[in-house]
Tab-separated table of C-alpha atoms in Angstrom:
chain	number	residue	atom	x	y	z
A	1	ASP	CA	-2.489	-17.993	15.376
A	2	ARG	CA	0.310	-18.351	12.823
A	3	ALA	CA	-2.115	-18.196	9.884
A	4	PHE	CA	-2.992	-14.661	10.980
A	5	LEU	CA	0.328	-13.426	12.407
A	6	GLY	CA	2.473	-14.716	9.532
A	7	PRO	CA	0.841	-12.566	6.815
A	8	LEU	CA	0.476	-9.660	9.246
A	9	SER	CA	4.161	-9.596	10.200
A	10	ALA	CA	5.269	-10.273	6.592
A	11	GLY	CA	3.268	-7.293	5.392
A	12	VAL	CA	4.635	-4.985	8.091
A	13	ALA	CA	8.259	-6.107	7.614
A	14	ALA	CA	8.061	-5.697	3.834
A	15	GLY	CA	6.502	-2.257	4.222
A	16	LEU	CA	9.190	-1.065	6.632
A	17	ALA	CA	12.026	-2.297	4.453
A	18	SER	CA	10.669	-0.777	1.259
A	19	SER	CA	9.770	2.577	2.847
A	20	VAL	CA	13.382	3.757	2.764
A	21	ILE	CA	13.205	3.827	-1.050
A	22	ARG	CA	9.496	4.413	-1.530
A	23	VAL	CA	9.176	7.581	0.577
A	24	PRO	CA	11.760	9.680	-1.307
A	25	THR	CA	10.327	8.380	-4.577
A	26	GLU	CA	6.811	9.267	-3.458
A	27	VAL	CA	7.927	12.755	-2.350
A	28	VAL	CA	9.510	13.460	-5.736
A	29	LYS	CA	6.496	12.041	-7.586
A	30	THR	CA	3.900	14.016	-5.638
A	31	ARG	CA	5.869	17.263	-5.895
A	32	MET	CA	6.184	16.731	-9.666
A	33	GLN	CA	2.446	16.046	-9.896
A	34	THR	CA	1.710	19.426	-8.332
A	35	GLY	CA	3.811	21.131	-11.015
A	36	GLU	CA	6.549	22.232	-8.621
A	37	PHE	CA	9.145	20.291	-10.640
A	38	THR	CA	9.304	18.885	-14.158
A	39	HIS	CA	12.281	16.497	-13.825
A	40	ALA	CA	12.796	13.878	-11.124
A	41	PHE	CA	16.544	14.352	-10.672
A	42	THR	CA	16.150	18.155	-10.441
A	43	ALA	CA	13.370	17.666	-7.895
A	44	LEU	CA	15.531	15.342	-5.801
A	45	LYS	CA	18.549	17.686	-5.862
A	46	THR	CA	16.469	20.775	-5.098
A	47	ILE	CA	14.497	19.192	-2.273
A	48	VAL	CA	17.677	17.886	-0.629
A	49	ALA	CA	19.442	21.264	-1.082
A	50	ARG	CA	16.551	23.339	0.264
A	51	GLU	CA	15.041	21.002	2.842
A	52	GLY	CA	17.667	18.378	3.598
A	53	ALA	CA	16.840	14.817	4.556
A	54	ARG	CA	13.719	16.081	6.283
A	55	GLY	CA	12.376	17.253	2.913
A	56	ILE	CA	13.070	14.045	1.036
A	57	PHE	CA	11.478	12.047	3.851
A	58	ALA	CA	8.558	14.491	4.274
A	59	GLY	CA	5.488	12.599	5.296
A	60	TYR	CA	7.506	9.535	6.346
A	61	GLY	CA	5.343	9.021	9.413
A	62	SER	CA	2.124	9.391	7.426
A	63	PHE	CA	3.545	7.095	4.733
A	64	LEU	CA	4.139	4.406	7.353
A	65	LEU	CA	0.742	5.168	8.867
A	66	ARG	CA	-0.764	4.435	5.448
A	67	ASP	CA	1.457	1.617	4.197
A	68	LEU	CA	2.024	-0.540	7.255
A	69	PRO	CA	-1.707	-0.946	7.915
A	70	PHE	CA	-2.223	-1.284	4.151
A	71	ASP	CA	0.270	-4.134	3.811
A	72	ALA	CA	-0.979	-5.856	6.949
A	73	ILE	CA	-4.675	-5.501	6.039
A	74	GLU	CA	-4.146	-6.629	2.448
A	75	PHE	CA	-2.141	-9.740	3.355
A	76	VAL	CA	-4.475	-10.765	6.181
A	77	THR	CA	-7.601	-10.112	4.070
A	78	TYR	CA	-6.222	-12.143	1.185
A	79	GLU	CA	-5.224	-15.058	3.417
A	80	GLN	CA	-8.582	-15.065	5.236
A	81	LEU	CA	-10.567	-14.928	1.971
A	82	LYS	CA	-8.464	-17.756	0.562
A	83	LYS	CA	-8.753	-19.856	3.721
A	84	GLY	CA	-12.517	-19.334	4.055
A	85	TYR	CA	-13.178	-20.168	0.400
A	86	LYS	CA	-10.985	-23.257	0.464
A	87	SER	CA	-12.743	-24.529	3.574
A	88	ALA	CA	-16.368	-23.541	2.898
A	89	VAL	CA	-16.600	-23.894	-0.894
A	90	LEU	CA	-13.862	-26.292	-1.874
A	91	LYS	CA	-14.232	-28.376	1.311
A	92	ASP	CA	-10.427	-28.563	1.429
A	93	GLU	CA	-10.515	-30.960	-1.556
A	94	ARG	CA	-8.098	-28.992	-3.730
A	95	ASP	CA	-5.869	-25.938	-3.777
A	96	LEU	CA	-7.012	-22.698	-5.352
A	97	ASN	CA	-6.268	-22.117	-9.015
A	98	SER	CA	-4.812	-18.953	-10.562
A	99	ALA	CA	-8.211	-17.442	-11.360
A	100	GLU	CA	-9.310	-17.866	-7.737
A	101	HIS	CA	-6.077	-16.316	-6.439
A	102	SER	CA	-6.653	-13.446	-8.846
A	103	VAL	CA	-10.206	-12.806	-7.622
A	104	PHE	CA	-9.228	-12.891	-3.951
A	105	GLY	CA	-6.187	-10.719	-4.618
A	106	ALA	CA	-8.427	-8.166	-6.335
A	107	GLY	CA	-10.918	-8.261	-3.475
A	108	ALA	CA	-8.239	-7.873	-0.825
A	109	GLY	CA	-6.603	-5.038	-2.761
A	110	ALA	CA	-9.849	-3.171	-3.409
A	111	ALA	CA	-11.056	-3.449	0.196
A	112	THR	CA	-7.693	-2.371	1.540
A	113	GLY	CA	-7.509	0.513	-0.927
A	114	LEU	CA	-10.865	1.824	0.262
A	115	LEU	CA	-10.100	1.391	3.961
A	116	THR	CA	-6.764	3.192	3.709
A	117	THR	CA	-7.840	6.070	1.440
A	118	PRO	CA	-7.992	8.557	4.350
A	119	LEU	CA	-4.418	7.638	5.262
A	120	ASP	CA	-3.372	8.163	1.640
A	121	VAL	CA	-5.015	11.596	1.565
A	122	LEU	CA	-3.142	12.592	4.745
A	123	LYS	CA	0.153	11.280	3.355
A	124	THR	CA	-0.290	13.164	0.101
A	125	ARG	CA	-1.199	16.459	1.776
A	126	LEU	CA	1.835	16.253	4.058
A	127	MET	CA	4.209	15.351	1.222
A	128	ILE	CA	3.171	18.144	-1.132
A	129	GLN	CA	3.206	20.985	1.357
A	130	GLY	CA	6.952	21.694	1.056
A	131	GLN	CA	9.025	23.484	3.676
A	132	ASN	CA	6.435	26.184	4.534
A	133	GLY	CA	3.747	23.656	5.290
A	134	LYS	CA	0.181	24.223	6.354
A	135	TYR	CA	0.153	21.134	8.579
A	136	LYS	CA	2.263	20.453	11.667
A	137	ASN	CA	1.778	16.678	11.745
A	138	VAL	CA	-0.634	13.904	10.771
A	139	MET	CA	-3.208	14.750	13.437
A	140	ASP	CA	-3.135	18.462	12.614
A	141	CYS	CA	-3.591	17.603	8.944
A	142	ALA	CA	-6.588	15.348	9.646
A	143	VAL	CA	-8.265	17.894	11.904
A	144	LYS	CA	-7.790	20.767	9.436
A	145	ILE	CA	-9.090	18.732	6.506
A	146	VAL	CA	-12.227	17.699	8.403
A	147	GLN	CA	-12.830	21.240	9.756
A	148	GLU	CA	-12.193	23.052	6.464
A	149	GLU	CA	-13.447	20.539	3.885
A	150	GLY	CA	-15.596	18.029	5.735
A	151	ALA	CA	-14.943	14.373	6.555
A	152	GLY	CA	-15.733	13.337	2.967
A	153	ALA	CA	-12.512	15.016	1.840
A	154	LEU	CA	-10.596	12.170	3.490
A	155	PHE	CA	-12.025	9.843	0.819
A	156	ARG	CA	-11.170	11.980	-2.199
A	157	GLY	CA	-9.906	9.808	-5.008
A	158	TRP	CA	-11.203	6.559	-3.542
A	159	GLN	CA	-12.649	5.281	-6.834
A	160	PRO	CA	-9.440	5.185	-8.910
A	161	ARG	CA	-7.526	4.027	-5.841
A	162	VAL	CA	-9.860	1.052	-5.340
A	163	ILE	CA	-9.642	0.146	-9.034
A	164	TRP	CA	-5.859	0.318	-9.419
A	165	ILE	CA	-5.136	-1.353	-6.087
A	166	GLY	CA	-7.711	-4.061	-6.847
A	167	VAL	CA	-6.077	-4.751	-10.214
A	168	GLY	CA	-2.643	-4.612	-8.593
A	169	GLY	CA	-3.740	-7.048	-5.870
A	170	SER	CA	-5.058	-9.418	-8.500
A	171	VAL	CA	-1.735	-9.478	-10.336
A	172	PHE	CA	0.418	-9.419	-7.186
A	173	PHE	CA	-1.227	-12.336	-5.397
A	174	THR	CA	-1.560	-14.432	-8.550
A	175	VAL	CA	2.167	-14.042	-9.245
A	176	LEU	CA	3.000	-14.533	-5.557
A	177	GLU	CA	1.136	-17.848	-5.440
A	178	ALA	CA	2.624	-19.033	-8.743
A	179	SER	CA	6.109	-18.124	-7.487
A	180	LYS	CA	5.551	-19.919	-4.187
A	181	GLN	CA	4.488	-23.023	-6.076
A	182	PHE	CA	7.338	-22.813	-8.590
A	183	TYR	CA	10.050	-22.294	-5.967
A	184	ALA	CA	8.664	-24.667	-3.351
A	185	PRO	CA	11.000	-27.572	-2.612
A	186	LYS	CA	10.071	-30.575	-4.734
A	187	ARG	CA	9.742	-34.006	-3.222
A	188	ALA	CA	11.297	-36.993	-4.946
A	189	GLY	CA	8.821	-38.361	-7.482
A	190	ASP	CA	6.858	-35.089	-7.906
A	191	ALA	CA	6.254	-34.015	-11.480
A	192	GLN	CA	8.326	-31.012	-12.481
């Protein structure tokens, strides 16, 4: 079904393309947040000098493990919420307005944020460990967290994550829909 596969593949493709920039940025950010570095450029230079490309792309696999499902889930959830509402509530009599896009964007973002929190925890732990890491890979990280801290540790930070991703989803999808409408080809006789 194109209505399902279109948003799914768009989310995955966008996530893959952006990961080349986002992972090094995320590595620098998380290492600065731990207090290891105080300046971004110094962090970047030092990580590359000490750890090479492997260091600056630390956690790349776990980043993709978090972000590809995130992007796919968020886009599909948004499209399904929108489609269901338009059909069941609006009876296909009109398109959604900005407020409705905003609400469904927030819902899709919040749900996706919650569902992917364990993947975010794994990504963060792998990125901040540095060259003498505690974890060998994503699976080792997950097992050690559950054994040492309990399964609940995989959901640490879920509340602020749900809030900021919900707000972000609200803004993102509202702007996305407005942009799609603005840039859509106009037919002769349509009001501009």
